[in-house]
Short mmCIF file of C-alpha atoms in Angstrom, two decimals:
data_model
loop_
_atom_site.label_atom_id
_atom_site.label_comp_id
_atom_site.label_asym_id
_atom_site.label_seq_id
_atom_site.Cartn_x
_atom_site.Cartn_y
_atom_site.Cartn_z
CA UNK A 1 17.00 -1.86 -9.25
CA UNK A 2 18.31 -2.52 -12.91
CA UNK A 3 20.11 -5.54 -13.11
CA UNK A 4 18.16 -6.81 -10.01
CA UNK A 5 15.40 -10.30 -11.17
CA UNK A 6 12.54 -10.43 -8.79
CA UNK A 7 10.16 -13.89 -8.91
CA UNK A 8 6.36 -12.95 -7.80
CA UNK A 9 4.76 -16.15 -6.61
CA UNK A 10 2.34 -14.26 -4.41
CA UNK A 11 -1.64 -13.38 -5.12
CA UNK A 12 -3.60 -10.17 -4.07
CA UNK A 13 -2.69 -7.44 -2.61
CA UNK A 14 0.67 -7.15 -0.22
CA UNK A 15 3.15 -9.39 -1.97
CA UNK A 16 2.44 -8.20 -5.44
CA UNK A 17 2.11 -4.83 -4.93
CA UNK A 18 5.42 -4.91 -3.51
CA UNK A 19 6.83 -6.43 -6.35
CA UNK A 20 4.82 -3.45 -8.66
CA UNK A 21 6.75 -1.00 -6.82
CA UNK A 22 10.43 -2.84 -7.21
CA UNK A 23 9.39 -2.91 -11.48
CA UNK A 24 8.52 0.77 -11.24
CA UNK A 25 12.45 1.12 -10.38
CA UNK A 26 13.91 -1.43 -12.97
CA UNK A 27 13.84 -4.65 -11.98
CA UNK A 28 12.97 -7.32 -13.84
CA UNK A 29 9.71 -8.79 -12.39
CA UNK A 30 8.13 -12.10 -13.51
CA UNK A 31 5.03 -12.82 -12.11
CA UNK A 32 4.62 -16.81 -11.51
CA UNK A 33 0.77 -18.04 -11.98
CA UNK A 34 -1.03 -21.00 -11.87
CA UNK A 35 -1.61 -22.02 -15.02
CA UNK A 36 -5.68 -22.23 -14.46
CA UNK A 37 -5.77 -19.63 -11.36
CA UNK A 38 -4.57 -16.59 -12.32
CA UNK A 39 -4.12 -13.99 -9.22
CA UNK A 40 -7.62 -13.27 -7.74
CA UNK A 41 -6.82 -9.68 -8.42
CA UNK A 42 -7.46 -9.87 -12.19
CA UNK A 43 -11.13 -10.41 -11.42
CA UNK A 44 -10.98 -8.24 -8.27
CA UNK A 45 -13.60 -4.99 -9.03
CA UNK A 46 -14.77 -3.44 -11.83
CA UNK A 47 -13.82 -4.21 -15.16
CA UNK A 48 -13.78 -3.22 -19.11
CA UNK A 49 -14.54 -5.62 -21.94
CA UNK A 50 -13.87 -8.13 -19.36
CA UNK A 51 -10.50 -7.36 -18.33
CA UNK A 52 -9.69 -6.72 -14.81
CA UNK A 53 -8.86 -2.95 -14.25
CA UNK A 54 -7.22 -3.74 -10.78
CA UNK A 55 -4.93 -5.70 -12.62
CA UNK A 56 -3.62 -3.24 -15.04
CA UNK A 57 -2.21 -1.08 -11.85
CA UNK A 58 -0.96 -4.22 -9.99
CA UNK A 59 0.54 -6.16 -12.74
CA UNK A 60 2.53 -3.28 -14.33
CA UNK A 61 6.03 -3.86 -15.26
CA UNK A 62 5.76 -7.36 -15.19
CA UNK A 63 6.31 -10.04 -17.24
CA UNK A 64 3.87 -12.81 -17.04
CA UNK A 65 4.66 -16.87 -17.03
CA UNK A 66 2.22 -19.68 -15.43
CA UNK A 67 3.81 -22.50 -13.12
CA UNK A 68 2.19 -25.07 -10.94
CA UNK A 69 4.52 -25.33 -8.32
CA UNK A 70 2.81 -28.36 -6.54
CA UNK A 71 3.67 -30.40 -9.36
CA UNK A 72 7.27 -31.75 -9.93
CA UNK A 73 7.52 -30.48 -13.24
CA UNK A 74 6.20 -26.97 -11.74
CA UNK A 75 8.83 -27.82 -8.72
CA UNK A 76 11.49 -27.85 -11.63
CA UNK A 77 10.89 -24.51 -13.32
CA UNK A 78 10.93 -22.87 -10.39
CA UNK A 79 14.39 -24.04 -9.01
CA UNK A 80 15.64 -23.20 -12.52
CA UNK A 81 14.05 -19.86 -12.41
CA UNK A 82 15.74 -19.19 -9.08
CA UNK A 83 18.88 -19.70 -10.01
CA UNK A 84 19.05 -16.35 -11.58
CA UNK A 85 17.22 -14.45 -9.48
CA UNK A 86 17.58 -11.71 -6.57
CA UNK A 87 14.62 -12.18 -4.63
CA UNK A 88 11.30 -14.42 -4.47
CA UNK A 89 8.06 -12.85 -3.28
CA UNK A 90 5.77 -15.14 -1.86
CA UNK A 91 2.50 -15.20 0.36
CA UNK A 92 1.49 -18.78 0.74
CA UNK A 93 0.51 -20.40 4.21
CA UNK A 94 3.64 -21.19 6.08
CA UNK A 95 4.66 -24.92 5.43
CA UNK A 96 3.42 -24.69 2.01
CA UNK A 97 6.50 -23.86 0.05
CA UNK A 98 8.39 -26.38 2.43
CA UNK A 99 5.53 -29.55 1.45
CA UNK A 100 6.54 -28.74 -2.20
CA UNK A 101 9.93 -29.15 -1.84
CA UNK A 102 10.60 -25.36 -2.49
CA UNK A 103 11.34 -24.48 1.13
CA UNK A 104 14.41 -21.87 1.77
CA UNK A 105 16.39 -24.58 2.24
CA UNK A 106 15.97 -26.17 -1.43
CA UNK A 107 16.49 -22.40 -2.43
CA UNK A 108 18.91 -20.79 -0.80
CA UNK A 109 21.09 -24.52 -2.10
CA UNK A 110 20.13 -23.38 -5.55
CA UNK A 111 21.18 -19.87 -5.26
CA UNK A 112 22.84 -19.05 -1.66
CA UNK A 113 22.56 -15.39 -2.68
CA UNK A 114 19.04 -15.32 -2.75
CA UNK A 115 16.54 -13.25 -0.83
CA UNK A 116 13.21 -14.97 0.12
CA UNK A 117 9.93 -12.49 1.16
CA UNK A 118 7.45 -14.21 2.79
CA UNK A 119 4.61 -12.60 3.33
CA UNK A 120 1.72 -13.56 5.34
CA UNK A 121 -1.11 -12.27 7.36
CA UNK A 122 0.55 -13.50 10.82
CA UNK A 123 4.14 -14.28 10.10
CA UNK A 124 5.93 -17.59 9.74
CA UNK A 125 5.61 -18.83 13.50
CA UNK A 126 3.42 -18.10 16.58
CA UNK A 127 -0.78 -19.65 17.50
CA UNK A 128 -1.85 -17.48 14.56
CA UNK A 129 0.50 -18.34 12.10
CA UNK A 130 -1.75 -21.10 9.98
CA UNK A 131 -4.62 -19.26 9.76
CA UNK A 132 -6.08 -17.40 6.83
CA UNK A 133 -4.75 -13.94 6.63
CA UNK A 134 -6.21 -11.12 5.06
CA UNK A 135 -5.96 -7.01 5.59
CA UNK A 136 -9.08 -6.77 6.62
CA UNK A 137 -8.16 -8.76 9.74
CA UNK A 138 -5.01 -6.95 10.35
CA UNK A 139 -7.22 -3.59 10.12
CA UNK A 140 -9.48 -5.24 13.28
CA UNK A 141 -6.44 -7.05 15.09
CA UNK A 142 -4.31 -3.50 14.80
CA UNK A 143 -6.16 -1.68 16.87
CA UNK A 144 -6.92 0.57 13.66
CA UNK A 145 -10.81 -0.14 13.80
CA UNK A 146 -11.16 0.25 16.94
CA UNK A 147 -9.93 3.69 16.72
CA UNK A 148 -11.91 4.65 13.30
CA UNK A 149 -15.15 5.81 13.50
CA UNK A 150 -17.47 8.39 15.57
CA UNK A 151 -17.42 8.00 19.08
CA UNK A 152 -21.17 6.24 19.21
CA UNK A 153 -21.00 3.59 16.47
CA UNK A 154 -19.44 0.82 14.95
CA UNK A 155 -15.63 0.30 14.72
CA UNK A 156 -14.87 1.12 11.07
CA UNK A 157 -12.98 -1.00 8.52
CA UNK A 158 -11.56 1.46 5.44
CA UNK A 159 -12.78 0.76 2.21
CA UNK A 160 -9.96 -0.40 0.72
CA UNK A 161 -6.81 -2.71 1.35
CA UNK A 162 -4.51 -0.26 3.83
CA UNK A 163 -3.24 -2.57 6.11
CA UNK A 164 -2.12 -4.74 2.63
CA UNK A 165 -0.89 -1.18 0.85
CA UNK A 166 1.12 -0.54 4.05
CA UNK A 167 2.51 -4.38 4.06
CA UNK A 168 3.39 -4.13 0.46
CA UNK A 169 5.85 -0.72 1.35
CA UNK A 170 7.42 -2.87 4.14
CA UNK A 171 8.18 -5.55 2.21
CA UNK A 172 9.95 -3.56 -0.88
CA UNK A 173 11.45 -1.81 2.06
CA UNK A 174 12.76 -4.68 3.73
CA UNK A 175 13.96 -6.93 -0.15
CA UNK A 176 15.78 -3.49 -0.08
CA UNK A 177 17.78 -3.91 3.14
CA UNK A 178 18.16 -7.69 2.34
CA UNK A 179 20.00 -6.91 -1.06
CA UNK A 180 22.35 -4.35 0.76
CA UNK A 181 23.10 -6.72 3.20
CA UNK A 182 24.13 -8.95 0.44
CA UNK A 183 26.40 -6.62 -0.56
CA UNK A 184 28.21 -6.78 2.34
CA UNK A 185 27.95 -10.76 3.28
CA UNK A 186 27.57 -12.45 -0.08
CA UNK A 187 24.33 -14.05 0.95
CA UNK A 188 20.97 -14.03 1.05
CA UNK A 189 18.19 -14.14 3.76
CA UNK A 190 14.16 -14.63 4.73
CA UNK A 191 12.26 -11.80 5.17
CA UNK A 192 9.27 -12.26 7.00
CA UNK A 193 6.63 -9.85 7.30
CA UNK A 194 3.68 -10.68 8.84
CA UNK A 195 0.68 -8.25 7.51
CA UNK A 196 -0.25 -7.50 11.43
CA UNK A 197 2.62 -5.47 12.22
CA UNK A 198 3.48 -2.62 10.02
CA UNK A 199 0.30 -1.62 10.29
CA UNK A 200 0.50 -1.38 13.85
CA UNK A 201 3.69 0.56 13.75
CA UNK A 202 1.90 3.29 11.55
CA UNK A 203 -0.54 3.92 14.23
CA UNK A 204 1.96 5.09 16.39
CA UNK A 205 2.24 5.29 19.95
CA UNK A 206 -0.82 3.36 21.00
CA UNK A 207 0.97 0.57 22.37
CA UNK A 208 3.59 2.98 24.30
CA UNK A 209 0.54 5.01 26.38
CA UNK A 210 -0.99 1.69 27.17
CA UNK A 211 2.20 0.21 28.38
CA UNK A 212 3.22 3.38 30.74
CA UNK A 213 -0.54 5.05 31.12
CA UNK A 214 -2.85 2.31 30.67
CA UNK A 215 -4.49 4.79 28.19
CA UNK A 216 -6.48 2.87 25.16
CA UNK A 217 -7.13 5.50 22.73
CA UNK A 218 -10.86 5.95 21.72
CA UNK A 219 -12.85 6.22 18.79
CA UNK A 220 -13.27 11.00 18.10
CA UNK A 221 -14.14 10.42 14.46
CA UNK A 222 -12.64 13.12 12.66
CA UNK A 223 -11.45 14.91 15.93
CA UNK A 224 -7.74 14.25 17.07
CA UNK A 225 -7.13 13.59 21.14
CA UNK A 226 -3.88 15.53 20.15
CA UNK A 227 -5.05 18.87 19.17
CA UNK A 228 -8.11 21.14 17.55
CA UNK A 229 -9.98 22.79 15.72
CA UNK A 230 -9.02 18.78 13.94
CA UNK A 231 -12.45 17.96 11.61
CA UNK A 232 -14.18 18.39 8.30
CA UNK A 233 -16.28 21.05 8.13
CA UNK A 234 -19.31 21.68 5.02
CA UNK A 235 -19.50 25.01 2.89
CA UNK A 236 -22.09 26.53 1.94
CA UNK A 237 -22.10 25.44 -1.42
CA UNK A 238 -22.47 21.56 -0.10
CA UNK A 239 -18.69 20.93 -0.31
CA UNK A 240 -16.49 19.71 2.63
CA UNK A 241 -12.87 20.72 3.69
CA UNK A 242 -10.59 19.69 5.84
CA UNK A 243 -8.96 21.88 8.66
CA UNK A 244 -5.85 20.76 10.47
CA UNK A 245 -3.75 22.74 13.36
CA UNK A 246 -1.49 20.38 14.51
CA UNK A 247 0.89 23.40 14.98
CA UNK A 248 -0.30 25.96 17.80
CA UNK A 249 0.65 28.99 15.26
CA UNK A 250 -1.67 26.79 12.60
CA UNK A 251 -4.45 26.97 15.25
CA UNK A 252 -3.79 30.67 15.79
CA UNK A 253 -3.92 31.51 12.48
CA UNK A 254 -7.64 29.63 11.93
CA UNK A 255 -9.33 31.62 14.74
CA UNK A 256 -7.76 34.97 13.47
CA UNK A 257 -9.47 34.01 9.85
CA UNK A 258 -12.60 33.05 11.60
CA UNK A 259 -12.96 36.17 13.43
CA UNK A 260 -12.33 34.47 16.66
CA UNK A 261 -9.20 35.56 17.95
CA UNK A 262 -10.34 35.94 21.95
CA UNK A 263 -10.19 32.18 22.10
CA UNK A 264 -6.25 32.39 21.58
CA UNK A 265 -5.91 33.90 25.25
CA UNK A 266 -7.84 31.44 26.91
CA UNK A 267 -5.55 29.48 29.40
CA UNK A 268 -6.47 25.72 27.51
CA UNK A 269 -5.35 27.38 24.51
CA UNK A 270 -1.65 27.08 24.39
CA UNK A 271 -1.52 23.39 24.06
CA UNK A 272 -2.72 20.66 21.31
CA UNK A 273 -4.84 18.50 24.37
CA UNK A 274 -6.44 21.83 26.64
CA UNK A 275 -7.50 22.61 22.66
CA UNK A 276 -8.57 18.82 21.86
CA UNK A 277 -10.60 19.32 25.48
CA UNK A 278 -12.65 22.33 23.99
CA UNK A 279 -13.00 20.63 20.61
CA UNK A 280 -16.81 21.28 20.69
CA UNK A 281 -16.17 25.19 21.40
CA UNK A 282 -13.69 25.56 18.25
CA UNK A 283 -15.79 23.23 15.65
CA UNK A 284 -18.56 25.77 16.38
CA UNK A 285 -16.30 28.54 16.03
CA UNK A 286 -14.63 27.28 12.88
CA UNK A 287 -17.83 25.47 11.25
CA UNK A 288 -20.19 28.08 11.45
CA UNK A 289 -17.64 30.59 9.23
CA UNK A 290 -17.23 27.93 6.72
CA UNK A 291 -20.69 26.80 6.83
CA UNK A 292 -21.54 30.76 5.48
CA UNK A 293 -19.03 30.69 2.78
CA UNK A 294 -18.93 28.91 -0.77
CA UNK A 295 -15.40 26.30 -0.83
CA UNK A 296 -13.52 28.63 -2.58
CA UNK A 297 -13.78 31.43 -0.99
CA UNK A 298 -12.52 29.20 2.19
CA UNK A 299 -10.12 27.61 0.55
CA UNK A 300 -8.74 30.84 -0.92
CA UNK A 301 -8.90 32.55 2.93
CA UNK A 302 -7.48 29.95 4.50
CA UNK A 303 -4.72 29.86 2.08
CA UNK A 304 -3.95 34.05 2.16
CA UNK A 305 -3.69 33.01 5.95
CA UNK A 306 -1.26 30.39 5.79
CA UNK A 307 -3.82 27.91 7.82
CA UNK A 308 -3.50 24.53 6.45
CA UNK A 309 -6.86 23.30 4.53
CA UNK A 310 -7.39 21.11 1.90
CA UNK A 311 -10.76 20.66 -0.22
CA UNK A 312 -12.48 17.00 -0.08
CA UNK A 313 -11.90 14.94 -2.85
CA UNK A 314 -13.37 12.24 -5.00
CA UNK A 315 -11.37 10.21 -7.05
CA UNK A 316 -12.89 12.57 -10.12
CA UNK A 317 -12.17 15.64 -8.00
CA UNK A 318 -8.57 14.15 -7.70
CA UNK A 319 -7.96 13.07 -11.68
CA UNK A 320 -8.86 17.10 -12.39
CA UNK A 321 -6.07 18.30 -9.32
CA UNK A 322 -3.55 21.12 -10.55
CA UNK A 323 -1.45 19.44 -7.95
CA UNK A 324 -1.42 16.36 -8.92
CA UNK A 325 -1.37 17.50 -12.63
CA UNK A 326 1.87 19.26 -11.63
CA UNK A 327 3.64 16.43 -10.13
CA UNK A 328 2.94 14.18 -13.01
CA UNK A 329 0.75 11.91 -10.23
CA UNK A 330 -1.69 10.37 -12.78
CA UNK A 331 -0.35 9.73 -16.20
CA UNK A 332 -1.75 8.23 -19.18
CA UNK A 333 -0.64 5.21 -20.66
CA UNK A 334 -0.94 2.95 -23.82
CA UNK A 335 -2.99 -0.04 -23.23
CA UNK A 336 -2.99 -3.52 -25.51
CA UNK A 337 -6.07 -4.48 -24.53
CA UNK A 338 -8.10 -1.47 -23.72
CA UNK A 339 -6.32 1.76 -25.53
CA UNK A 340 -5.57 4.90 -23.22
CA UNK A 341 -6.09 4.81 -19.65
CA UNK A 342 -4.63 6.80 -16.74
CA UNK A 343 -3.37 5.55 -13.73
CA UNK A 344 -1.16 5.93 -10.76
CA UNK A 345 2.41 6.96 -10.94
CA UNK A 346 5.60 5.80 -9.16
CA UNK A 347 5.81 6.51 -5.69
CA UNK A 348 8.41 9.21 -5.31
CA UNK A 349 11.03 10.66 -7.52
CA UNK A 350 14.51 10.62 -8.02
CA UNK A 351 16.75 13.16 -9.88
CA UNK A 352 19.50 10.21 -10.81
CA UNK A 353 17.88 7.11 -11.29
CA UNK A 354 14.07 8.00 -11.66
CA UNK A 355 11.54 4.93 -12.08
CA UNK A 356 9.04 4.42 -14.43
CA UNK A 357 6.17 2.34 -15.87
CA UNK A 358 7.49 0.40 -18.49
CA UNK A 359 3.95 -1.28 -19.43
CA UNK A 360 0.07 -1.70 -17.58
CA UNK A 361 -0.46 -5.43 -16.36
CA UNK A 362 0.28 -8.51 -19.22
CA UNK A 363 -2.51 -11.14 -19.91
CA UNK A 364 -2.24 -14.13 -18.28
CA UNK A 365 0.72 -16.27 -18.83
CA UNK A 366 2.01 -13.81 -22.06
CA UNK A 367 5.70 -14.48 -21.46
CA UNK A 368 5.92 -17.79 -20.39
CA UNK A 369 7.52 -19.40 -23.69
CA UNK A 370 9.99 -16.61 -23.36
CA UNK A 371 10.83 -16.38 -19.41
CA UNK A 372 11.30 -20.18 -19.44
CA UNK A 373 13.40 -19.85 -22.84
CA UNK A 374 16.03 -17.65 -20.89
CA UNK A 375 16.29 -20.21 -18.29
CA UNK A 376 17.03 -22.89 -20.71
CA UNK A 377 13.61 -24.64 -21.40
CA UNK A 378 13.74 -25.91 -25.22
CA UNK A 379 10.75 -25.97 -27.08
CA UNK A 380 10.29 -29.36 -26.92
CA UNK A 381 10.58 -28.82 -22.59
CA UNK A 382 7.95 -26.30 -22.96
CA UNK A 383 6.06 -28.44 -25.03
CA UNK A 384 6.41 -31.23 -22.51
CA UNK A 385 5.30 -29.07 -19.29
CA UNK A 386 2.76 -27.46 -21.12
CA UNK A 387 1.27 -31.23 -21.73
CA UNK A 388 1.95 -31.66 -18.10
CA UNK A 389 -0.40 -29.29 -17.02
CA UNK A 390 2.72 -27.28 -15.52
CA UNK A 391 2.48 -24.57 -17.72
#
């Protein structure tokens, strides 16, 4: 991503985050706010000697300039802005770029090589497509809540922005396929990701059973319809751990450890769904072993038996990991405003052309003389749309 200049105009979650990951590869991010509304995110949660902490994850890597693009003189920067960039990130309501004059057509003129993201909760066209879009709705409209939860209550929103997190991998994923297909056509293109659908490709085949079974998969709380023993189970020392057997020598293994090995021969056995069918039989067989055993004695058996298990974690339990520790997951990092802190790495790594966190999100508007300085703004322009209220 070196060489590659990427224009954030988007708020929140999907559209920045997406941008985050692009800067944790090398490429030059600026992040576009309005000059008197920063991103919501900055304020989103808890923070330290009143800085947002949110921030500092999603604003990493970037440079930071302020634009009101509604304005003329904001209208300006922009299109001078875009001239020298790769791709634009955006999450307004459809039509609202267009009202403003900054519609692809005004940019793709500017720069015909240029890849627009718009991102949105419903997509650029359809009944839904003006509405309000948030995760939380994609999470409901999915089919995800209706799935989450135990089988007698509530559907169950997560606590935190997945349907958004998932968005924001599509959309790196799909500026990604947009700049290679520059490479072979010279031009740019839209990319239009509505926030509704990658999350419901990530539940999988939902929509194919309904279609050819009429099947509408219910809510089993931590039980899978696909196989078992599938749940969390408590130790004896209070703890929980998780138990998985999506493999039928997995599920072998587990009632071998747990001193239950006549349950392999029964005739339901030999499949993930007869298993799933006799969940109740193998939760008792499985949770009342673990339920007489401190966590790591379990997590020690399990692992001598080569049955997959895995402790649950807190976000403390996770910061003290030896795996994550290993993998370099959680680094720490020098912060301006607020010293040492520790926070997530980049995604995945490469042995070539490995990414990394060049710097923890940048106050409000702290590059703007310089970002509009490279695209020619004097300082008696900046001056002037600083007056403006454009800056």
């Amino acid at each position: 991503m070196h060489g590659t200049r990427v224009l954030d105009l988007a708020t929140l979650f999907a559209g920045p985050l997406a941008a985050t990951m692009l800067a944790d590869f090398g490429a030059d991010v600026v992040k576009i706010e309005h000059p008197t509304r920063p991103d919501p995110s900055r304020g989103h949660g808890p923070g330290k000697d009143g800085v947002g902490l949110w921030w500092k994850l999603l604003g990493r890597g970037k440079r930071n300039a302020t634009a009101d693009l509604s304005r003329p003189e904001g209208r300006e920067v922009l299109l001078r802005l875009v001239a020298d960039a790769d791709v634009v990130i955006e999450n307004f309501r459809p039509g609202t770029l267009e009202r403003w004059g900054l519609g692809w057509a005004e940019l793709s003129e500017v720069n015909p090589r240029l890849v627009l993201a718009r991102v949105t909760g419903f997509g650029q066209f359809g009944p839904y497509a003006r509405r309000p879009g948030f995760g939380t709705l994609a999470e409901a409209m999915s089919g995800f809540a209706a799935i989450t939860g135990e089988p007698d209550g509530p559907p169950v929103l997560p606590p935190f922005g997945l349907a958004d997190s998932i968005a924001a991998l599509a959309t790196a994923y799909a500026v990604m396929t947009a700049l290679a297909g520059r490479e072979r056509t010279g031009r740019g293109q839209v990319v239009d990701l509505a926030i509704i659908e990658p999350i419901l490709t990530v539940l999988g085949p939902q929509p194919l059973w309904y279609d050819q079974l009429g099947y509408v998969q219910p809510r089993t709380g931590n039980r899978s319809t696909n196989n078992a023993p599938r749940n969390t189970y408590r130790t004896a020392d209070g703890r929980w751990v998780a138990v998985s057997t999506s493999a039928q020598s997995v599920a072998e293994r587990v009632l071998r450890l747990v001193g239950r090995p006549e349950l392999i021969d029964e005739p339901w056995f030999g499949s993930g769904a007869g298993r799933a069918a006799h969940a109740d039989v193998l939760d008792e067989a499985v949770g009342s072993w673990i339920a007489a055993r401190e966590s790591k004695e379990v997590v020690d058996a399990f692992e001598e038996a080569e049955a997959a298990i895995a402790p649950v974690q807190d976000v403390a339990d996770v910061m003290a990991d030896p795996q994550y520790a290993a993998l370099g997951s959680l680094p720490v990092f020098d912060d301006p405003e607020l010293g040492r802190l520790r926070m997530q790495n980049v995604l995945f790594r490469l042995s070539e052309t490995p990414g990394h966190i060049r710097w923890t999100g940048r106050p409000h508007g702290a590059d703007t003389d310089a970002v509009l300085g490279e695209a020619g703004f004097g300082a008696g322009d900046i001056a002037r749309l600083r007056a403006a209220g454009a800056v």
